[in-house]
Amino acid sequence: MSAPWWQAATGYQIYPRSFCDSNGDGIGDIPGITSKLDYLADLGVGFIWLSPVYRSPMADNGYDISGYRDIAPEFGTLSDFDDLLAQARARGIRIVMDLVVNHTSDEHAWFQEARADPASPRRDWYIWRNAGPDGGPPNGMQSVFGGPAWTWDEVAGQYYFHLFDPKQPDLNWDCADMRAEVHDMMRWWLDRGVAGFRMDVIDLIGKDVDRGITTDGPTLHPHLQEMNAAVLAGRDVVTVGETWSATPETALLYCGRDRGELSMVFQFAHVIAGHDPEHGKWRPRPVDWPALKRVLNTWQEVCAQDGWNSLFWGNHDLPHAVSKYGDDGEHRVASAKALATVLHLMKGTPYVYQGEEIGMTNAAFTRLDQFRDVETLNFHRLQMAAGVAETDFLAGANENGRDNARTPMQWTDGPQAGFTTGTPWIEVNPNHATLNVAADLADPDGVSARYRALATLRAQSEVIRQGRYTPFDADHPQVMAYTRRLDAAWIAVIGNLSSQPVDYALPDRLHLTGWPLFEQAQTTRHLRGIVPLSPWQVIVLSSAPR
């Protein structure tokens, strides 16, 4: 059997609100995305993961859906979406939708009907409970965004459960009628031409709130198997689940070839490794490369023979990769290219978050009123009440807050970075004067040139797609080294992931002679003994010339 198309493709996540505004209202939209398809095709993008564009009151920027079969007016129309599908398909690019079915908006007609009538068939589509003995919430479960996970509804006369914002009531996945409606909605989008789904917080749909269980609940995998059988089976599509709780021990329950659930998962062990044990992401720790490499190596091993890995540094909820893992100062370009190279040459499907391919950096806001993210604003309130200093909170938010990834895409050095002719919904990073798509494309050795080359290699090279992964020196504080081998073909990757030079003593099995993949000289290179590596230098050798 031939390998699935998504194993040879490079994914690209678009956060529509911040990508490209076509009408000057300060909000990115679907026609704006369509206008940039040639850029994405030239970059080598195989599919776009499109963050939610459904109808929504935007309490959580589209992750609170009030209409699953419609488009939010600020993003465009269904006709605009169909045009995007068609024009992307003409360029060899597929569209993957963001599926948000752990919860809806409280403005969705389902919830409005459920709260208004206890006898409504849709009452059971959500999670309702009577007040506790003291008249308060049924239990002490807390929202991911801070505060209680229960909100009293005067109309319903009960509490409803929301693991996120009160405007995002959780669906009750124990209700068969609700599941059937979700399945029908998914088929509707697939029949329209989308190439699959990224499934938002999908590890939460098996929750049991009476037992305090949110992730990996007892019905999670039966629900996913039912979804696969009802919607996905027999279709040439990709599915990737956002699973913050996934571990090496549970990964293949989702994406093992005999499980019938998902194509792959996003796991976040490498992200969580940088969080403070007590304060989480709001007090981040410096990057620990040995710990991070051990996580990546473990996941490569887990999916070596079964399942499939997703490869990513960032997304719409995470800081920009070059600011988090690289050096966004003197070595911004070199570190952005290094991070891309060591990640994209691993086994799995790589995902690029918008702006990552030019080395966009975090925002460095100085005032609370510059932030827009509901999570950040909620946690600011809670941390101020807990006595955390404003400056300390802002430092954490500037390093790990979600708004870092949501500042507008920097297309040019012009007004508002070429993102809009109006006033953007969130401030543009002032460094767009020098850091922008136009400037990077003008540099033949720029960041986007490396991303383009990596996408081409993945599409063309079987050893990169399927080769066996062997890591070396996992405990080295600066160097990441590994090989990929498939029959007689191989590549070797040796990267200095720091802003200091290092003399790296090669293990015997890395004493190789091969062809350099990212160097001008097209003669063989011999690796022996001690290899000097400049800051963020990555050497990639191949058994065959490019």
Tab-separated table of N, CA and C in Angstrom, residues 104-252:
chain	number	residue	atom	x	y	z
A	104	THR	N	-19.325	24.308	22.782
A	104	THR	CA	-19.839	25.265	21.801
A	104	THR	C	-19.811	26.647	22.454
A	105	SER	N	-20.340	27.612	21.756
A	105	SER	CA	-20.643	28.910	22.371
A	105	SER	C	-21.946	28.806	23.148
A	106	ASP	N	-22.079	29.633	24.190
A	106	ASP	CA	-23.365	29.690	24.890
A	106	ASP	C	-24.428	30.373	24.035
A	107	GLU	N	-24.008	30.943	22.901
A	107	GLU	CA	-24.962	31.560	21.978
A	107	GLU	C	-25.413	30.603	20.872
A	108	HIS	N	-24.893	29.370	20.884
A	108	HIS	CA	-25.345	28.384	19.907
A	108	HIS	C	-26.821	28.051	20.165
A	109	ALA	N	-27.564	27.825	19.090
A	109	ALA	CA	-28.992	27.514	19.221
A	109	ALA	C	-29.215	26.260	20.069
A	110	TRP	N	-28.268	25.313	19.999
A	110	TRP	CA	-28.408	24.109	20.820
A	110	TRP	C	-28.461	24.475	22.305
A	111	PHE	N	-27.557	25.335	22.737
A	111	PHE	CA	-27.490	25.686	24.156
A	111	PHE	C	-28.689	26.546	24.552
A	112	GLN	N	-29.073	27.452	23.671
A	112	GLN	CA	-30.210	28.306	23.982
A	112	GLN	C	-31.476	27.470	24.168
A	113	GLU	N	-31.666	26.471	23.337
A	113	GLU	CA	-32.814	25.584	23.481
A	113	GLU	C	-32.684	24.742	24.744
A	114	ALA	N	-31.468	24.261	25.018
A	114	ALA	CA	-31.246	23.395	26.176
A	114	ALA	C	-31.526	24.118	27.483
A	115	ARG	N	-31.114	25.377	27.589
A	115	ARG	CA	-31.279	26.109	28.848
A	115	ARG	C	-32.730	26.563	29.046
A	116	ALA	N	-33.454	26.750	27.939
A	116	ALA	CA	-34.809	27.306	28.027
A	116	ALA	C	-35.860	26.281	28.434
A	117	ASP	N	-35.589	24.985	28.172
A	117	ASP	CA	-36.640	23.983	28.354
A	117	ASP	C	-36.043	22.694	28.922
A	118	PRO	N	-36.323	22.383	30.173
A	118	PRO	CA	-35.803	21.141	30.758
A	118	PRO	C	-36.251	19.894	30.013
A	119	ALA	N	-37.375	19.987	29.305
A	119	ALA	CA	-37.897	18.827	28.578
A	119	ALA	C	-37.363	18.736	27.152
A	120	SER	N	-36.576	19.728	26.738
A	120	SER	CA	-36.043	19.705	25.377
A	120	SER	C	-35.121	18.515	25.170
A	121	PRO	N	-35.188	17.871	24.000
A	121	PRO	CA	-34.244	16.782	23.710
A	121	PRO	C	-32.776	17.248	23.777
A	122	ARG	N	-32.575	18.560	23.622
A	122	ARG	CA	-31.200	19.058	23.620
A	122	ARG	C	-30.704	19.427	25.026
A	123	ARG	N	-31.575	19.315	26.011
A	123	ARG	CA	-31.110	19.581	27.378
A	123	ARG	C	-29.923	18.673	27.709
A	124	ASP	N	-30.003	17.444	27.262
A	124	ASP	CA	-28.971	16.453	27.580
A	124	ASP	C	-27.738	16.591	26.693
A	125	TRP	N	-27.756	17.563	25.779
A	125	TRP	CA	-26.580	17.772	24.925
A	125	TRP	C	-25.469	18.505	25.686
A	126	TYR	N	-25.800	19.043	26.842
A	126	TYR	CA	-24.819	19.748	27.677
A	126	TYR	C	-24.799	19.103	29.058
A	127	ILE	N	-23.909	19.568	29.918
A	127	ILE	CA	-23.703	18.954	31.231
A	127	ILE	C	-24.286	19.879	32.296
A	128	TRP	N	-25.409	19.470	32.863
A	128	TRP	CA	-26.131	20.259	33.866
A	128	TRP	C	-26.111	19.526	35.202
A	129	ARG	N	-26.020	20.291	36.269
A	129	ARG	CA	-26.108	19.705	37.602
A	129	ARG	C	-26.813	20.693	38.537
A	130	ASN	N	-27.492	20.152	39.534
A	130	ASN	CA	-28.101	20.984	40.565
A	130	ASN	C	-27.016	21.571	41.456
A	131	ALA	N	-27.373	22.598	42.186
A	131	ALA	CA	-26.423	23.211	43.121
A	131	ALA	C	-26.017	22.215	44.199
A	132	GLY	N	-24.842	22.447	44.760
A	132	GLY	CA	-24.373	21.624	45.858
A	132	GLY	C	-25.164	21.896	47.129
A	133	PRO	N	-24.887	21.131	48.190
A	133	PRO	CA	-25.630	21.291	49.450
A	133	PRO	C	-25.585	22.712	50.013
A	134	ASP	N	-24.492	23.425	49.713
A	134	ASP	CA	-24.369	24.797	50.222
A	134	ASP	C	-24.929	25.831	49.260
A	135	GLY	N	-25.545	25.368	48.169
A	135	GLY	CA	-26.089	26.273	47.164
A	135	GLY	C	-25.083	26.701	46.126
A	136	GLY	N	-23.841	26.270	46.286
A	136	GLY	CA	-22.782	26.621	45.345
A	136	GLY	C	-22.611	25.574	44.266
A	137	PRO	N	-21.486	25.605	43.542
A	137	PRO	CA	-21.249	24.652	42.457
A	137	PRO	C	-21.307	23.207	42.943
A	138	PRO	N	-21.616	22.279	42.045
A	138	PRO	CA	-21.732	20.859	42.411
A	138	PRO	C	-20.448	20.269	42.973
A	139	ASN	N	-19.293	20.739	42.482
A	139	ASN	CA	-18.009	20.297	43.022
A	139	ASN	C	-16.979	21.395	42.781
A	140	GLY	N	-15.756	21.134	43.141
A	140	GLY	CA	-14.722	22.162	43.092
A	140	GLY	C	-13.899	22.184	41.828
A	141	MET	N	-14.370	21.582	40.745
A	141	MET	CA	-13.583	21.556	39.508
A	141	MET	C	-13.339	22.973	38.996
A	142	GLN	N	-12.116	23.177	38.461
A	142	GLN	CA	-11.690	24.493	38.020
A	142	GLN	C	-11.563	24.571	36.496
A	143	SER	N	-11.803	25.757	35.972
A	143	SER	CA	-11.658	26.010	34.539
A	143	SER	C	-10.187	26.130	34.165
A	144	VAL	N	-9.855	25.693	32.962
A	144	VAL	CA	-8.504	25.861	32.434
A	144	VAL	C	-8.142	27.333	32.365
A	145	PHE	N	-9.129	28.190	32.137
A	145	PHE	CA	-8.898	29.628	32.029
A	145	PHE	C	-8.939	30.338	33.384
A	146	GLY	N	-9.096	29.579	34.464
A	146	GLY	CA	-9.118	30.173	35.787
A	146	GLY	C	-10.528	30.315	36.323
A	147	GLY	N	-10.694	30.049	37.625
A	147	GLY	CA	-11.998	30.146	38.253
A	147	GLY	C	-12.776	28.841	38.169
A	148	PRO	N	-13.987	28.792	38.749
A	148	PRO	CA	-14.787	27.566	38.747
A	148	PRO	C	-15.167	27.125	37.330
A	149	ALA	N	-15.311	25.809	37.178
A	149	ALA	CA	-15.738	25.241	35.898
A	149	ALA	C	-17.257	25.121	35.813
A	150	TRP	N	-17.958	25.671	36.804
A	150	TRP	CA	-19.420	25.630	36.821
A	150	TRP	C	-19.961	27.059	36.869
A	151	THR	N	-20.997	27.314	36.080
A	151	THR	CA	-21.668	28.619	36.104
A	151	THR	C	-23.173	28.402	36.267
A	152	TRP	N	-23.752	29.175	37.181
A	152	TRP	CA	-25.209	29.089	37.409
A	152	TRP	C	-25.950	29.773	36.274
A	153	ASP	N	-26.961	29.104	35.752
A	153	ASP	CA	-27.793	29.672	34.696
A	153	ASP	C	-29.190	29.918	35.261
A	154	GLU	N	-29.580	31.174	35.331
A	154	GLU	CA	-30.867	31.541	35.935
A	154	GLU	C	-32.036	30.956	35.156
A	155	VAL	N	-31.939	30.952	33.841
A	155	VAL	CA	-33.045	30.442	33.030
A	155	VAL	C	-33.229	28.950	33.254
A	156	ALA	N	-32.121	28.210	33.250
A	156	ALA	CA	-32.194	26.756	33.404
A	156	ALA	C	-32.451	26.346	34.854
A	157	GLY	N	-32.028	27.193	35.794
A	157	GLY	CA	-32.165	26.825	37.196
A	157	GLY	C	-31.184	25.755	37.623
A	158	GLN	N	-30.072	25.646	36.897
A	158	GLN	CA	-29.026	24.672	37.209
A	158	GLN	C	-27.666	25.269	36.856
A	159	TYR	N	-26.625	24.575	37.319
A	159	TYR	CA	-25.268	24.890	36.895
A	159	TYR	C	-24.954	24.135	35.598
A	160	TYR	N	-24.196	24.781	34.716
A	160	TYR	CA	-23.657	24.068	33.557
A	160	TYR	C	-22.132	24.048	33.648
A	161	PHE	N	-21.551	23.027	33.024
A	161	PHE	CA	-20.114	22.785	33.113
A	161	PHE	C	-19.401	23.392	31.913
A	162	HIS	N	-18.279	24.077	32.181
A	162	HIS	CA	-17.464	24.635	31.103
A	162	HIS	C	-16.008	24.524	31.534
A	163	LEU	N	-15.249	23.726	30.838
A	163	LEU	CA	-13.844	23.545	31.207
A	163	LEU	C	-13.009	24.753	30.799
A	164	PHE	N	-13.572	25.611	29.954
A	164	PHE	CA	-12.873	26.824	29.518
A	164	PHE	C	-13.683	28.040	29.998
A	165	ASP	N	-13.991	28.956	29.136
A	165	ASP	CA	-14.699	30.174	29.533
A	165	ASP	C	-16.181	29.873	29.791
A	166	PRO	N	-16.833	30.649	30.665
A	166	PRO	CA	-18.277	30.446	30.842
A	166	PRO	C	-19.077	30.556	29.553
A	167	LYS	N	-18.555	31.238	28.565
A	167	LYS	CA	-19.249	31.328	27.276
A	167	LYS	C	-18.960	30.125	26.373
A	168	GLN	N	-18.322	29.075	26.951
A	168	GLN	CA	-17.998	27.868	26.188
A	168	GLN	C	-18.493	26.626	26.932
A	169	PRO	N	-19.811	26.426	26.995
A	169	PRO	CA	-20.341	25.257	27.709
A	169	PRO	C	-19.933	23.947	27.033
A	170	ASP	N	-19.530	22.979	27.853
A	170	ASP	CA	-19.091	21.684	27.331
A	170	ASP	C	-20.280	20.866	26.823
A	171	LEU	N	-20.073	20.210	25.699
A	171	LEU	CA	-21.050	19.252	25.194
A	171	LEU	C	-20.979	17.966	26.003
A	172	ASN	N	-22.111	17.284	26.080
A	172	ASN	CA	-22.207	16.010	26.800
A	172	ASN	C	-22.046	14.867	25.797
A	173	TRP	N	-20.838	14.325	25.728
A	173	TRP	CA	-20.555	13.282	24.749
A	173	TRP	C	-21.168	11.932	25.113
A	174	ASP	N	-21.804	11.839	26.257
A	174	ASP	CA	-22.537	10.615	26.567
A	174	ASP	C	-23.888	10.575	25.860
A	175	CYS	N	-24.271	11.693	25.226
A	175	CYS	CA	-25.563	11.783	24.542
A	175	CYS	C	-25.425	11.336	23.089
A	176	ALA	N	-26.056	10.244	22.732
A	176	ALA	CA	-25.915	9.671	21.395
A	176	ALA	C	-26.463	10.602	20.315
A	177	ASP	N	-27.577	11.305	20.586
A	177	ASP	CA	-28.142	12.204	19.582
A	177	ASP	C	-27.178	13.354	19.279
A	178	MET	N	-26.533	13.868	20.327
A	178	MET	CA	-25.558	14.931	20.105
A	178	MET	C	-24.395	14.423	19.256
A	179	ARG	N	-23.881	13.255	19.559
A	179	ARG	CA	-22.770	12.698	18.784
A	179	ARG	C	-23.180	12.511	17.322
A	180	ALA	N	-24.379	12.049	17.087
A	180	ALA	CA	-24.846	11.838	15.712
A	180	ALA	C	-24.899	13.158	14.948
A	181	GLU	N	-25.312	14.240	15.621
A	181	GLU	CA	-25.360	15.551	14.972
A	181	GLU	C	-23.949	16.037	14.642
A	182	VAL	N	-22.997	15.837	15.547
A	182	VAL	CA	-21.605	16.206	15.281
A	182	VAL	C	-21.072	15.407	14.089
A	183	HIS	N	-21.353	14.132	14.045
A	183	HIS	CA	-20.892	13.305	12.927
A	183	HIS	C	-21.475	13.806	11.609
A	184	ASP	N	-22.744	14.160	11.618
A	184	ASP	CA	-23.372	14.657	10.393
A	184	ASP	C	-22.730	15.963	9.939
A	185	MET	N	-22.433	16.834	10.894
A	185	MET	CA	-21.763	18.095	10.573
A	185	MET	C	-20.380	17.839	9.964
A	186	MET	N	-19.651	16.891	10.510
A	186	MET	CA	-18.321	16.573	9.974
A	186	MET	C	-18.420	16.056	8.529
A	187	ARG	N	-19.382	15.182	8.278
A	187	ARG	CA	-19.569	14.673	6.913
A	187	ARG	C	-19.915	15.811	5.961
A	188	TRP	N	-20.684	16.782	6.438
A	188	TRP	CA	-21.074	17.934	5.615
A	188	TRP	C	-19.843	18.699	5.147
A	189	TRP	N	-18.883	18.917	6.047
A	189	TRP	CA	-17.662	19.633	5.653
A	189	TRP	C	-16.774	18.781	4.744
A	190	LEU	N	-16.681	17.495	5.031
A	190	LEU	CA	-15.860	16.629	4.174
A	190	LEU	C	-16.457	16.546	2.768
A	191	ASP	N	-17.767	16.456	2.689
A	191	ASP	CA	-18.421	16.431	1.378
A	191	ASP	C	-18.217	17.748	0.636
A	192	ARG	N	-18.011	18.812	1.372
A	192	ARG	CA	-17.764	20.114	0.753
A	192	ARG	C	-16.361	20.195	0.166
A	193	GLY	N	-15.448	19.332	0.658
A	193	GLY	CA	-14.119	19.273	0.058
A	193	GLY	C	-12.945	19.457	0.994
A	194	VAL	N	-13.217	19.574	2.314
A	194	VAL	CA	-12.079	19.721	3.212
A	194	VAL	C	-11.343	18.389	3.321
A	195	ALA	N	-10.064	18.457	3.679
A	195	ALA	CA	-9.196	17.277	3.636
A	195	ALA	C	-8.999	16.639	4.995
A	196	GLY	N	-9.775	17.066	5.996
A	196	GLY	CA	-9.653	16.474	7.313
A	196	GLY	C	-9.852	17.492	8.405
A	197	PHE	N	-9.502	17.090	9.626
A	197	PHE	CA	-9.754	17.925	10.794
A	197	PHE	C	-8.575	17.889	11.757
A	198	ARG	N	-8.258	19.059	12.318
A	198	ARG	CA	-7.470	19.138	13.543
A	198	ARG	C	-8.506	19.220	14.649
A	199	MET	N	-8.443	18.319	15.614
A	199	MET	CA	-9.499	18.182	16.606
A	199	MET	C	-9.075	18.831	17.918
A	200	ASP	N	-9.698	19.956	18.225
A	200	ASP	CA	-9.363	20.755	19.389
A	200	ASP	C	-9.646	19.988	20.687
A	201	VAL	N	-8.703	20.011	21.624
A	201	VAL	CA	-8.798	19.368	22.955
A	201	VAL	C	-9.649	18.093	22.921
A	202	ILE	N	-9.358	17.232	21.971
A	202	ILE	CA	-10.207	16.066	21.764
A	202	ILE	C	-10.051	15.049	22.890
A	203	ASP	N	-8.972	15.144	23.677
A	203	ASP	CA	-8.793	14.200	24.784
A	203	ASP	C	-9.724	14.493	25.956
A	204	LEU	N	-10.567	15.531	25.830
A	204	LEU	CA	-11.489	15.895	26.904
A	204	LEU	C	-12.900	15.343	26.705
A	205	ILE	N	-13.203	14.758	25.553
A	205	ILE	CA	-14.602	14.418	25.268
A	205	ILE	C	-15.090	13.197	26.038
A	206	GLY	N	-14.203	12.467	26.694
A	206	GLY	CA	-14.629	11.314	27.487
A	206	GLY	C	-14.752	11.630	28.966
A	207	LYS	N	-14.873	12.902	29.314
A	207	LYS	CA	-14.846	13.334	30.720
A	207	LYS	C	-15.978	12.727	31.544
A	208	ASP	N	-15.735	12.618	32.843
A	208	ASP	CA	-16.749	12.209	33.819
A	208	ASP	C	-16.682	13.222	34.953
A	209	VAL	N	-17.523	14.256	34.896
A	209	VAL	CA	-17.384	15.376	35.829
A	209	VAL	C	-17.748	14.976	37.260
A	210	ASP	N	-18.606	13.975	37.422
A	210	ASP	CA	-18.978	13.572	38.777
A	210	ASP	C	-17.829	12.877	39.489
A	211	ARG	N	-16.893	12.345	38.724
A	211	ARG	CA	-15.706	11.722	39.321
A	211	ARG	C	-14.484	12.623	39.200
A	212	GLY	N	-14.688	13.847	38.686
A	212	GLY	CA	-13.575	14.785	38.568
A	212	GLY	C	-12.603	14.447	37.455
A	213	ILE	N	-13.034	13.639	36.488
A	213	ILE	CA	-12.162	13.213	35.385
A	213	ILE	C	-12.413	14.108	34.182
A	214	THR	N	-11.353	14.706	33.642
A	214	THR	CA	-11.499	15.525	32.435
A	214	THR	C	-10.787	14.884	31.251
A	215	THR	N	-9.500	14.551	31.410
A	215	THR	CA	-8.752	13.957	30.307
A	215	THR	C	-8.770	12.434	30.388
A	216	ASP	N	-8.667	11.817	29.210
A	216	ASP	CA	-8.553	10.350	29.132
A	216	ASP	C	-9.667	9.645	29.895
A	217	GLY	N	-10.872	10.167	29.764
A	217	GLY	CA	-12.002	9.560	30.444
A	217	GLY	C	-12.351	8.192	29.879
A	218	PRO	N	-13.213	7.460	30.558
A	218	PRO	CA	-13.486	6.070	30.173
A	218	PRO	C	-14.145	5.893	28.812
A	219	THR	N	-14.792	6.938	28.302
A	219	THR	CA	-15.475	6.805	27.007
A	219	THR	C	-14.722	7.490	25.866
A	220	LEU	N	-13.535	8.034	26.145
A	220	LEU	CA	-12.798	8.773	25.116
A	220	LEU	C	-12.566	7.940	23.870
A	221	HIS	N	-11.922	6.817	24.016
A	221	HIS	CA	-11.559	6.048	22.825
A	221	HIS	C	-12.757	5.374	22.151
A	222	PRO	N	-13.750	4.893	22.883
A	222	PRO	CA	-14.973	4.453	22.188
A	222	PRO	C	-15.623	5.559	21.364
A	223	HIS	N	-15.638	6.800	21.881
A	223	HIS	CA	-16.204	7.909	21.109
A	223	HIS	C	-15.403	8.154	19.828
A	224	LEU	N	-14.068	8.124	19.920
A	224	LEU	CA	-13.238	8.357	18.734
A	224	LEU	C	-13.379	7.217	17.729
A	225	GLN	N	-13.493	5.992	18.204
A	225	GLN	CA	-13.683	4.868	17.283
A	225	GLN	C	-15.035	4.961	16.584
A	226	GLU	N	-16.047	5.377	17.310
A	226	GLU	CA	-17.362	5.576	16.704
A	226	GLU	C	-17.311	6.686	15.659
A	227	MET	N	-16.623	7.775	15.986
A	227	MET	CA	-16.484	8.881	15.037
A	227	MET	C	-15.775	8.428	13.764
A	228	ASN	N	-14.732	7.667	13.934
A	228	ASN	CA	-14.001	7.183	12.763
A	228	ASN	C	-14.904	6.328	11.879
A	229	ALA	N	-15.632	5.403	12.490
A	229	ALA	CA	-16.503	4.512	11.709
A	229	ALA	C	-17.628	5.278	11.032
A	230	ALA	N	-18.182	6.282	11.722
A	230	ALA	CA	-19.341	7.005	11.194
A	230	ALA	C	-18.973	8.064	10.171
A	231	VAL	N	-17.736	8.601	10.246
A	231	VAL	CA	-17.396	9.782	9.452
A	231	VAL	C	-16.172	9.570	8.564
A	232	LEU	N	-15.121	8.999	9.124
A	232	LEU	CA	-13.809	9.062	8.477
A	232	LEU	C	-13.451	7.840	7.663
A	233	ALA	N	-13.948	6.700	8.034
A	233	ALA	CA	-13.560	5.448	7.378
A	233	ALA	C	-13.832	5.511	5.879
A	234	GLY	N	-12.842	5.101	5.102
A	234	GLY	CA	-12.985	5.074	3.650
A	234	GLY	C	-12.716	6.391	2.963
A	235	ARG	N	-12.406	7.433	3.718
A	235	ARG	CA	-12.105	8.749	3.137
A	235	ARG	C	-10.602	9.002	3.197
A	236	ASP	N	-10.079	9.650	2.173
A	236	ASP	CA	-8.648	9.967	2.086
A	236	ASP	C	-8.391	11.303	2.770
A	237	VAL	N	-8.459	11.301	4.106
A	237	VAL	CA	-8.351	12.537	4.872
A	237	VAL	C	-7.338	12.346	5.993
A	238	VAL	N	-6.954	13.471	6.609
A	238	VAL	CA	-6.043	13.452	7.746
A	238	VAL	C	-6.779	13.937	8.992
A	239	THR	N	-6.477	13.337	10.132
A	239	THR	CA	-7.020	13.795	11.407
A	239	THR	C	-5.878	13.885	12.408
A	240	VAL	N	-5.813	14.991	13.117
A	240	VAL	CA	-4.799	15.170	14.155
A	240	VAL	C	-5.483	15.692	15.409
A	241	GLY	N	-5.274	15.008	16.506
A	241	GLY	CA	-5.937	15.378	17.749
A	241	GLY	C	-5.037	16.200	18.649
A	242	GLU	N	-5.582	17.301	19.189
A	242	GLU	CA	-4.866	18.060	20.209
A	242	GLU	C	-5.051	17.325	21.533
A	243	THR	N	-3.967	16.751	22.056
A	243	THR	CA	-4.065	15.878	23.227
A	243	THR	C	-2.974	16.247	24.231
A	244	TRP	N	-3.262	17.217	25.078
A	244	TRP	CA	-2.291	17.646	26.081
A	244	TRP	C	-1.982	16.528	27.063
A	245	SER	N	-2.873	15.574	27.206
A	245	SER	CA	-2.670	14.495	28.171
A	245	SER	C	-1.970	13.285	27.586
A	246	ALA	N	-1.750	13.248	26.272
A	246	ALA	CA	-1.163	12.057	25.642
A	246	ALA	C	0.233	11.804	26.184
A	247	THR	N	0.545	10.545	26.397
A	247	THR	CA	1.858	10.114	26.862
A	247	THR	C	2.390	9.051	25.911
A	248	PRO	N	3.665	8.729	26.015
A	248	PRO	CA	4.172	7.627	25.189
A	248	PRO	C	3.392	6.332	25.399
A	249	GLU	N	2.850	6.150	26.589
A	249	GLU	CA	2.107	4.920	26.877
A	249	GLU	C	0.719	4.925	26.242
A	250	THR	N	0.151	6.112	26.001
A	250	THR	CA	-1.210	6.162	25.453
A	250	THR	C	-1.268	6.576	23.989
A	251	ALA	N	-0.138	6.980	23.412
A	251	ALA	CA	-0.135	7.541	22.057
A	251	ALA	C	-0.781	6.616	21.041
A	252	LEU	N	-0.409	5.344	21.064
A	252	LEU	CA	-0.893	4.433	20.029
A	252	LEU	C	-2.355	4.063	20.217
